[in-house]
Amino acid sequence: MPFTMVYRSEAVILTEVGLPTLCSEVVKDAPLNERQLSCNTDLLEETRNMALVHLASYHKQTRSYYAKKVSARRFNAGDWVLKARTGNSSKLDSNWIGPYEVVKVLDNGVYILKELKTGKNVPNTWNA
């Protein structure tokens, strides 16, 4: 309907007119075409599997590259540290808050901190 409204003529598919197209001319042997389609389907599955293997390899390479660049930070009790500022702040504010002292080291890089100015422990635990 929109085609008719724009061009003031009916949209006609080329096969209805009888004009030869590439698809209608190439497919003369239907059984051969069916065999080729089934072969292409098998190749498609193989291509998908190869793509999955390639994707897994890419993820592994990316993970190892990231692991090389990341260095784990370890602190000991008594070390002074700064915390990264979180939340809203102006662009002229410092990016760091502190200094704090590490009071206790827990498992997996978790620390209990104490403010140096007041001597009070920070309410939450912090990760490096």
CSV table of C-alpha atoms in Angstrom, one decimal:
chain,number,residue,atom,x,y,z
A,1,MET,CA,0.0,0.0,0.0
A,2,PRO,CA,2.7,2.6,0.8
A,3,PHE,CA,4.5,1.8,-2.4
A,4,THR,CA,1.3,2.4,-4.4
A,5,MET,CA,0.8,5.7,-2.6
A,6,VAL,CA,4.3,7.0,-3.3
A,7,TYR,CA,4.8,5.7,-6.9
A,8,ARG,CA,1.2,5.4,-8.1
A,9,SER,CA,1.8,1.9,-9.4
A,10,GLU,CA,1.6,-1.6,-8.0
A,11,ALA,CA,4.7,-3.3,-6.7
A,12,VAL,CA,5.5,-6.4,-8.7
A,13,ILE,CA,8.1,-9.1,-8.0
A,14,LEU,CA,10.3,-9.9,-10.9
A,15,THR,CA,9.3,-13.6,-11.0
A,16,GLU,CA,5.7,-12.6,-11.5
A,17,VAL,CA,6.7,-10.6,-14.5
A,18,GLY,CA,8.8,-13.4,-15.9
A,19,LEU,CA,12.1,-11.6,-16.1
A,20,PRO,CA,15.1,-13.9,-15.4
A,21,THR,CA,17.0,-13.3,-12.2
A,22,LEU,CA,20.3,-14.7,-11.0
A,23,CYS,CA,18.5,-17.0,-8.5
A,24,SER,CA,16.1,-18.4,-11.1
A,25,GLU,CA,18.7,-18.9,-13.7
A,26,VAL,CA,21.4,-20.5,-11.5
A,27,VAL,CA,19.1,-23.0,-9.9
A,28,LYS,CA,18.3,-25.4,-12.7
A,29,ASP,CA,19.2,-28.6,-11.0
A,30,ALA,CA,17.0,-28.8,-7.8
A,31,PRO,CA,18.7,-32.0,-6.3
A,32,LEU,CA,22.1,-30.5,-6.7
A,33,ASN,CA,20.9,-27.3,-5.1
A,34,GLU,CA,19.5,-29.3,-2.1
A,35,ARG,CA,22.9,-31.1,-1.6
A,36,GLN,CA,24.8,-27.9,-1.7
A,37,LEU,CA,22.4,-26.3,0.8
A,38,SER,CA,22.9,-29.3,3.2
A,39,CYS,CA,26.7,-29.0,2.7
A,40,ASN,CA,26.5,-25.3,3.5
A,41,THR,CA,24.5,-26.0,6.6
A,42,ASP,CA,27.2,-28.4,7.8
A,43,LEU,CA,29.9,-25.8,7.0
A,44,LEU,CA,27.9,-23.2,8.9
A,45,GLU,CA,28.0,-25.3,12.1
A,46,GLU,CA,31.7,-25.8,11.7
A,47,THR,CA,32.2,-22.1,11.2
A,48,ARG,CA,30.3,-21.3,14.3
A,49,ASN,CA,32.4,-23.8,16.3
A,50,MET,CA,35.6,-22.2,15.0
A,51,ALA,CA,34.3,-18.8,15.9
A,52,LEU,CA,33.6,-20.0,19.5
A,53,VAL,CA,37.1,-21.4,19.8
A,54,HIS,CA,38.6,-18.1,18.5
A,55,LEU,CA,36.4,-16.1,20.9
A,56,ALA,CA,37.6,-18.2,23.8
A,57,SER,CA,41.2,-17.8,22.8
A,58,TYR,CA,40.7,-14.0,22.5
A,59,HIS,CA,39.2,-13.9,26.0
A,60,LYS,CA,42.1,-15.9,27.4
A,61,GLN,CA,44.6,-13.5,25.8
A,62,THR,CA,42.7,-10.4,27.0
A,63,ARG,CA,42.6,-11.9,30.6
A,64,SER,CA,46.3,-12.6,30.6
A,65,TYR,CA,47.2,-9.1,29.3
A,66,TYR,CA,45.0,-7.5,32.0
A,67,ALA,CA,46.6,-9.7,34.7
A,68,LYS,CA,50.1,-8.6,33.6
A,69,LYS,CA,49.1,-4.9,34.0
A,70,VAL,CA,47.4,-5.2,37.4
A,71,SER,CA,49.6,-5.2,40.4
A,72,ALA,CA,48.0,-6.3,43.7
A,73,ARG,CA,48.7,-3.8,46.5
A,74,ARG,CA,49.5,-5.2,49.9
A,75,PHE,CA,49.6,-3.1,53.1
A,76,ASN,CA,50.8,-4.0,56.5
A,77,ALA,CA,49.5,-2.9,59.9
A,78,GLY,CA,50.9,0.6,60.6
A,79,ASP,CA,51.1,1.7,57.0
A,80,TRP,CA,49.6,5.1,56.0
A,81,VAL,CA,47.2,5.1,53.1
A,82,LEU,CA,44.9,7.4,51.2
A,83,LYS,CA,41.4,6.5,50.1
A,84,ALA,CA,40.0,7.5,46.6
A,85,ARG,CA,37.3,10.1,46.9
A,86,THR,CA,33.9,8.6,45.9
A,87,GLY,CA,30.6,10.4,45.2
A,88,ASN,CA,30.0,13.9,43.9
A,89,SER,CA,32.8,16.4,44.2
A,90,SER,CA,34.0,19.4,42.3
A,91,LYS,CA,36.8,19.1,39.8
A,92,LEU,CA,39.0,21.2,42.0
A,93,ASP,CA,38.7,18.9,45.0
A,94,SER,CA,41.5,16.5,45.8
A,95,ASN,CA,41.0,12.9,44.4
A,96,TRP,CA,42.2,11.4,47.7
A,97,ILE,CA,40.9,11.5,51.3
A,98,GLY,CA,43.2,10.8,54.2
A,99,PRO,CA,45.7,10.0,55.5
A,100,TYR,CA,44.6,6.8,57.3
A,101,GLU,CA,46.5,4.2,59.2
A,102,VAL,CA,46.0,0.5,58.6
A,103,VAL,CA,45.0,-1.0,61.9
A,104,LYS,CA,44.5,-4.6,61.0
A,105,VAL,CA,44.9,-6.7,57.8
A,106,LEU,CA,42.1,-9.2,57.1
A,107,ASP,CA,41.8,-11.8,54.4
A,108,ASN,CA,42.0,-11.1,50.7
A,109,GLY,CA,43.3,-7.5,50.9
A,110,VAL,CA,40.6,-6.2,53.3
A,111,TYR,CA,41.8,-3.6,55.8
A,112,ILE,CA,40.5,-1.9,58.9
A,113,LEU,CA,41.6,1.8,58.8
A,114,LYS,CA,42.0,4.5,61.5
A,115,GLU,CA,41.8,8.2,60.9
A,116,LEU,CA,45.1,9.9,61.9
A,117,LYS,CA,43.5,13.2,62.9
A,118,THR,CA,40.9,11.8,65.3
A,119,GLY,CA,42.3,8.3,66.1
A,120,LYS,CA,38.9,6.7,65.5
A,121,ASN,CA,38.5,3.6,63.4
A,122,VAL,CA,36.7,4.0,60.1
A,123,PRO,CA,33.3,2.3,60.3
A,124,ASN,CA,33.6,0.0,57.3
A,125,THR,CA,36.4,-2.3,56.1
A,126,TRP,CA,38.2,-1.3,52.9
A,127,ASN,CA,39.8,-3.1,50.0
A,128,ALA,CA,43.1,-2.1,48.4
